[in-house]
Amino acid sequence: MKIAIIGAGIAGLACAEEAAKAGHDVVLFDKARGAGGRLSTRRAETHSGILHFDHGTLGFSAQSEAFFHAVSEWRKAGFVDVWSPRAAKLSVDQAPEPTDVSFWVGIPGMNGLLKGLASGKNTHFSKRAVALERKGAGWSVHFENGSAPHECDVVISAIPLEQANEFLSPVAPDFANAVSGCHSLPVFSVMLAFEDTLDMPFDFGICDHPTLKTICRNSAKPHRNDEVETIVLHATTDWSGAHVDDDEEAVTAALMDDFFELTGIPTRNPTLAMAHRWLYGLNGAAKNKPCIWNSQAGLGVCGDWLIGPDVEHAWLSGTALGKAI
Amino acid sequence: MKIAIIGAGIAGLACAEEAAKAGHDVVLFDKARGAGGRLSTRRAETHSGILHFDHGTLGFSAQSEAFFHAVSEWRKAGFVDVWSPRAAKLSVDQAPEPTDVSFWVGIPGMNGLLKGLASGKNTHFSKRAVALERKGAGWSVHFENGSAPHECDVVISAIPLEQANEFLSPVAPDFANAVSGCHSLPVFSVMLAFEDTLDMPFDFGICDHPTLKTICRNSAKPHRNDEVETIVLHATTDWSGAHVDDDEEAVTAALMDDFFELTGIPTRNPTLAMAHRWLYGLNGAAKNKPCIWNSQAGLGVCGDWLIGPDVEHAWLSGTALGKAI
């Protein structure tokens, strides 16, 4: 069958992998200019050179045997490596408490994983699917900017809940009903670069704080070659939700102030400070089943949001759908 | 009565005006650092000096006699002036067609109107109300960052629909039901500054275009004293909705490209380019009644979104509520 997958994040790529194994003819479309989703890496030009920030997912773990096996293969292929940062729990009224964490991280940036998974697959970037139209027993996928529609037997949605809902509900009202009331939570990230190394006693901070959720020393991850100190802050979902309509400027200032206050690092000016709002940053488990597959309609849906917030959930969902087709 | 108004945009200030006239003791709280809402003015430091952009509402008109009267008073007070720009309708396949428009604009920036209206009122900025608690027959308003709660007899919500819903629904479930299914539409604006004057045959462009809604030569408005050319682009709600989770960088690039293409102005690099996402940019008419007032609960709601998308709707809503109390 000819299968079109909308969204080339982990879920879409995992689904593509399984569907291709089963002999299907798979094409992926993504709205962005490159592989990513929330595993993307933001590139910024500064007078100290080009910097890279993992401003979405910072790293991930593997709980299930199946996913651990996949990640081990990715490591052999050079897409990921292990990061065991100096980690600490931080709170307002206590000294930082050392803790142990280990993550898988993409190399040389988080999007290295997606670039690896996308290579050898028929993936089209800068192609935003905007509508689905019935065409005989199959589908015609329409794109923004009037590029030619794509015809196929099966369409797979591997995009965030809200976008999936908007894309599918005109042709699949059942889907809209099934996810009614579910929604993603926004998360702000702030990217900071400093000319001089900060005197930080940890590389990864897990915060018990109303504003900050994590502090990640981006430049301490393995295989990062930027020459200046880069830090990524993630805000709590509570704070992000309350400030979702704030200016980038105000968000940057608020989180940076809290970073200096919570860590006790003397305040200094960054050489670069940017905020990014992940509008569909985090999900709970909207459906508690790994994927939706309607063989009669030729429509499938996968994504982390069906079962949980993590990279592993995205992969499990996409893999389950690819096997179901 | 002691009245607390949450939100110091046009609706909140209009409500405060009427409530104060009736002898009530009124205090306003706003989450932002200064008067604004969508009538705010963004300040940006560049190497060509400090620039100002009206990046929300570009200007407004007065249809009703009551609002026209209010605006005339504001003009006498020096808060607003008339702008009759060289205007044109633009589309992809036709030459620009001259047209006549006139707007009221705040001076020296759009937020000049709000600053004028706020002066003499008891207005507290950088105070984000996060929760309401019943306190005897009145209310206790709780703020972010643990500042002392504010006690009052009546609480007025004068904030966007989604924020009002989140703020009020824990104490007023009726309200959540009444606005269920209503939502605001996002709108992107892009701010551009150029060292040299652009050769534009119009100062205000009304676009028939999939991406661009209006092109506004910010620096051509009356009383603007910035020395460089400043332009504000507004995206269509369709495009803004489809791109709501895009990077600031990608949004800026897309709208700037379309600006050069649609106007035929030769492409050049701006000295400053920024995007702003108005997550609650535009509304339809969610309720078709100017305000909600529950005297028993001591709760009132006003805002443009109840009756329409314009400054006039915000003012009519706030004024109606102020008179009803």
Short mmCIF file of C-alpha atoms in Angstrom, two decimals, chain A residues 14-259:
data_model
loop_
_atom_site.label_atom_id
_atom_site.label_comp_id
_atom_site.label_asym_id
_atom_site.label_seq_id
_atom_site.Cartn_x
_atom_site.Cartn_y
_atom_site.Cartn_z
CA ALA A 14 8.97 4.66 14.04
CA CYS A 15 5.72 4.00 12.19
CA ALA A 16 7.51 4.42 8.84
CA GLU A 17 10.16 1.91 9.92
CA GLU A 18 7.65 -0.83 10.70
CA ALA A 19 5.42 -0.13 7.70
CA ALA A 20 8.42 -0.25 5.35
CA LYS A 21 9.53 -3.57 6.90
CA ALA A 22 6.07 -4.94 6.02
CA GLY A 23 6.70 -3.96 2.41
CA HIS A 24 4.58 -0.81 2.19
CA ASP A 25 5.57 2.20 0.13
CA VAL A 26 5.97 4.99 2.73
CA VAL A 27 6.38 8.76 2.31
CA LEU A 28 6.75 11.20 5.22
CA PHE A 29 5.79 14.89 5.18
CA ASP A 30 6.80 17.44 7.80
CA LYS A 31 5.94 21.12 8.11
CA ALA A 32 9.37 22.06 9.46
CA ARG A 33 12.52 22.71 7.49
CA GLY A 34 14.26 19.71 9.05
CA ALA A 35 13.78 16.65 11.23
CA GLY A 36 12.69 17.51 14.71
CA GLY A 37 9.40 17.81 16.41
CA ARG A 38 10.26 18.34 20.06
CA LEU A 39 13.58 16.53 19.48
CA SER A 40 14.84 19.41 17.38
CA THR A 41 17.98 21.46 17.88
CA ARG A 42 17.84 25.23 17.53
CA ARG A 43 20.69 26.88 15.67
CA ALA A 44 21.60 30.47 16.48
CA GLU A 45 24.17 32.75 14.91
CA THR A 46 26.01 34.94 17.37
CA HIS A 47 29.19 36.99 17.27
CA SER A 48 30.87 34.09 19.11
CA GLY A 49 29.95 31.72 16.29
CA ILE A 50 27.09 29.36 15.58
CA LEU A 51 25.50 27.84 18.68
CA HIS A 52 23.20 24.84 19.04
CA PHE A 53 20.57 24.35 21.71
CA ASP A 54 18.50 21.25 22.46
CA HIS A 55 15.55 23.43 23.37
CA GLY A 56 12.91 20.71 23.41
CA THR A 57 13.43 17.22 24.84
CA LEU A 58 16.67 17.29 26.84
CA GLY A 59 17.27 13.55 26.94
CA PHE A 60 15.26 10.38 27.39
CA SER A 61 15.24 7.02 29.12
CA ALA A 62 14.13 3.54 28.07
CA GLN A 63 11.84 1.54 30.34
CA SER A 64 10.53 -1.16 28.02
CA GLU A 65 12.72 -3.91 26.62
CA ALA A 66 11.55 -3.17 23.06
CA PHE A 67 12.54 0.46 23.26
CA PHE A 68 15.81 -0.32 25.01
CA HIS A 69 16.66 -2.65 22.16
CA ALA A 70 15.86 0.07 19.58
CA VAL A 71 17.97 2.62 21.46
CA SER A 72 20.90 0.19 21.62
CA GLU A 73 20.73 -0.11 17.82
CA TRP A 74 20.67 3.68 17.52
CA ARG A 75 23.76 3.86 19.68
CA LYS A 76 25.59 1.42 17.43
CA ALA A 77 24.55 3.51 14.43
CA GLY A 78 25.96 6.63 16.08
CA PHE A 79 22.64 8.45 16.48
CA VAL A 80 22.63 8.61 20.30
CA ASP A 81 24.98 8.36 23.24
CA VAL A 82 24.68 8.14 27.02
CA TRP A 83 24.92 11.26 29.14
CA SER A 84 25.50 10.85 32.86
CA PRO A 85 25.61 14.46 34.00
CA ARG A 86 26.62 15.77 37.39
CA ALA A 87 23.03 16.15 38.59
CA ALA A 88 21.42 17.87 41.55
CA LYS A 89 18.01 18.49 43.06
CA LEU A 90 17.48 22.19 43.67
CA SER A 91 15.00 23.98 45.87
CA VAL A 92 14.63 27.46 47.23
CA ASP A 93 15.36 26.73 50.88
CA GLN A 94 17.91 23.92 50.74
CA ALA A 95 21.44 23.39 49.45
CA PRO A 96 21.60 21.48 46.10
CA GLU A 97 21.39 17.76 46.75
CA PRO A 98 23.47 15.57 44.40
CA THR A 99 21.52 12.89 42.58
CA ASP A 100 22.15 10.27 39.88
CA VAL A 101 20.55 10.44 36.46
CA SER A 102 21.47 9.05 33.04
CA PHE A 103 19.90 9.92 29.73
CA TRP A 104 20.11 9.01 26.12
CA VAL A 105 20.85 12.08 24.03
CA GLY A 106 21.02 12.53 20.26
CA ILE A 107 24.47 13.36 18.87
CA PRO A 108 25.91 15.77 17.94
CA GLY A 109 22.56 17.45 18.78
CA MET A 110 19.20 16.07 19.85
CA ASN A 111 18.03 16.15 16.23
CA GLY A 112 20.94 13.85 15.30
CA LEU A 113 18.67 10.97 16.26
CA LEU A 114 15.91 12.08 13.91
CA LYS A 115 18.34 12.83 11.11
CA GLY A 116 19.66 9.29 11.51
CA LEU A 117 16.21 7.73 11.51
CA ALA A 118 15.08 9.83 8.54
CA SER A 119 18.05 8.94 6.35
CA GLY A 120 17.10 6.38 3.74
CA LYS A 121 13.41 7.20 4.17
CA ASN A 122 11.41 9.21 1.67
CA THR A 123 10.94 12.33 3.78
CA HIS A 124 9.76 15.72 2.51
CA PHE A 125 10.32 18.81 4.65
CA SER A 126 8.67 22.25 4.46
CA LYS A 127 5.48 20.46 3.40
CA ARG A 128 2.58 21.35 5.65
CA ALA A 129 -0.41 19.09 5.11
CA VAL A 130 -3.57 21.15 5.49
CA ALA A 131 -6.44 18.94 4.32
CA LEU A 132 -7.46 15.40 3.46
CA GLU A 133 -9.82 14.55 0.62
CA ARG A 134 -11.40 11.18 -0.19
CA LYS A 135 -10.20 9.92 -3.56
CA GLY A 136 -11.81 6.61 -4.52
CA ALA A 137 -10.81 4.09 -1.85
CA GLY A 138 -7.82 6.25 -0.86
CA TRP A 139 -6.85 9.79 0.00
CA SER A 140 -5.53 12.94 -1.50
CA VAL A 141 -3.36 14.97 0.88
CA HIS A 142 -3.37 18.73 0.23
CA PHE A 143 -0.49 20.97 1.20
CA GLU A 144 -0.03 24.63 1.98
CA ASN A 145 1.20 26.96 -0.76
CA GLY A 146 -0.62 25.04 -3.46
CA SER A 147 1.97 22.35 -4.18
CA ALA A 148 0.52 19.30 -5.95
CA PRO A 149 -1.63 17.01 -3.75
CA HIS A 150 -0.25 13.60 -2.80
CA GLU A 151 -2.36 10.51 -3.50
CA CYS A 152 -2.15 7.39 -1.35
CA ASP A 153 -4.09 4.48 0.12
CA VAL A 154 -3.48 5.23 3.79
CA VAL A 155 -2.87 8.43 5.75
CA ILE A 156 -1.13 8.35 9.12
CA SER A 157 -1.26 11.32 11.49
CA ALA A 158 1.87 11.53 13.66
CA ILE A 159 1.48 15.12 14.88
CA PRO A 160 0.47 16.71 18.20
CA LEU A 161 -3.06 16.18 19.50
CA GLU A 162 -4.39 19.64 18.63
CA GLN A 163 -2.96 19.57 15.12
CA ALA A 164 -4.18 16.00 14.55
CA ASN A 165 -7.63 17.05 15.66
CA GLU A 166 -7.75 19.99 13.27
CA PHE A 167 -6.38 17.93 10.38
CA LEU A 168 -8.56 14.85 10.85
CA SER A 169 -11.85 16.12 12.25
CA PRO A 170 -13.29 17.27 8.88
CA VAL A 171 -12.99 13.71 7.51
CA ALA A 172 -13.12 11.69 10.73
CA PRO A 173 -15.62 13.20 13.18
CA ASP A 174 -15.29 10.10 15.40
CA PHE A 175 -11.73 11.09 16.09
CA ALA A 176 -12.72 14.59 17.22
CA ASN A 177 -15.25 13.07 19.64
CA ALA A 178 -12.75 10.57 20.97
CA VAL A 179 -10.20 13.23 21.92
CA SER A 180 -12.66 15.93 22.95
CA GLY A 181 -11.53 17.46 26.24
CA CYS A 182 -7.92 16.31 25.84
CA HIS A 183 -5.26 18.95 25.40
CA SER A 184 -1.51 19.46 25.43
CA LEU A 185 0.24 21.69 27.94
CA PRO A 186 2.53 24.52 26.88
CA VAL A 187 6.15 24.60 28.05
CA PHE A 188 8.55 27.52 27.77
CA SER A 189 12.24 26.99 27.24
CA VAL A 190 14.86 29.71 27.57
CA MET A 191 18.22 29.42 25.83
CA LEU A 192 21.18 31.27 27.29
CA ALA A 193 24.78 31.58 26.11
CA PHE A 194 27.64 33.03 28.16
CA GLU A 195 31.10 34.10 27.03
CA ASP A 196 32.71 32.69 30.18
CA THR A 197 32.08 29.34 31.83
CA LEU A 198 29.62 29.57 34.71
CA ASP A 199 30.74 28.18 38.03
CA MET A 200 27.98 25.57 38.27
CA PRO A 201 28.35 22.61 40.65
CA PHE A 202 26.00 20.53 38.43
CA ASP A 203 25.22 20.01 34.75
CA PHE A 204 21.62 18.98 35.17
CA GLY A 205 19.36 20.49 37.81
CA ILE A 206 15.95 19.09 38.73
CA CYS A 207 14.12 21.97 40.37
CA ASP A 208 11.45 22.04 43.04
CA HIS A 209 10.41 25.56 42.16
CA PRO A 210 7.25 27.39 41.01
CA THR A 211 8.87 28.65 37.79
CA LEU A 212 11.76 26.39 36.83
CA LYS A 213 11.48 22.69 36.12
CA THR A 214 14.95 21.85 34.84
CA ILE A 215 18.29 23.56 34.28
CA CYS A 216 20.38 21.88 31.63
CA ARG A 217 23.97 22.70 30.78
CA ASN A 218 23.60 22.06 27.08
CA SER A 219 27.32 22.45 26.42
CA ALA A 220 28.15 19.66 28.90
CA LYS A 221 26.42 16.98 26.84
CA PRO A 222 28.66 14.57 24.93
CA HIS A 223 29.77 15.50 21.39
CA ARG A 224 28.72 19.16 21.71
CA ASN A 225 31.38 21.28 20.07
CA ASP A 226 30.16 24.83 20.68
CA GLU A 227 32.89 26.86 22.30
CA VAL A 228 30.79 28.87 24.71
CA GLU A 229 28.68 27.93 27.71
CA THR A 230 25.09 27.20 26.70
CA ILE A 231 22.24 26.65 29.16
CA VAL A 232 18.66 25.56 28.53
CA LEU A 233 16.00 26.30 31.14
CA HIS A 234 12.60 24.65 31.06
CA ALA A 235 9.67 26.24 32.85
CA THR A 236 7.07 24.31 34.82
CA THR A 237 3.79 23.62 33.00
CA ASP A 238 1.93 25.64 35.66
CA TRP A 239 4.03 28.72 35.04
CA SER A 240 4.06 28.20 31.27
CA GLY A 241 0.29 27.94 31.18
CA ALA A 242 -0.19 31.09 33.21
CA HIS A 243 2.31 33.04 31.06
CA VAL A 244 1.47 31.52 27.69
CA ASP A 245 0.65 34.86 26.08
CA ASP A 246 3.65 36.76 27.49
CA ASP A 247 6.30 38.42 25.35
CA GLU A 248 9.43 36.44 24.59
CA GLU A 249 11.31 39.25 26.31
CA ALA A 250 9.35 38.99 29.55
CA VAL A 251 9.60 35.19 29.65
CA THR A 252 13.36 35.29 29.09
CA ALA A 253 13.85 37.88 31.83
CA ALA A 254 11.67 36.05 34.37
CA LEU A 255 13.27 32.63 33.93
CA MET A 256 16.82 34.00 33.76
CA ASP A 257 16.33 35.93 37.01
CA ASP A 258 15.04 32.79 38.71
CA PHE A 259 17.95 30.77 37.33
#
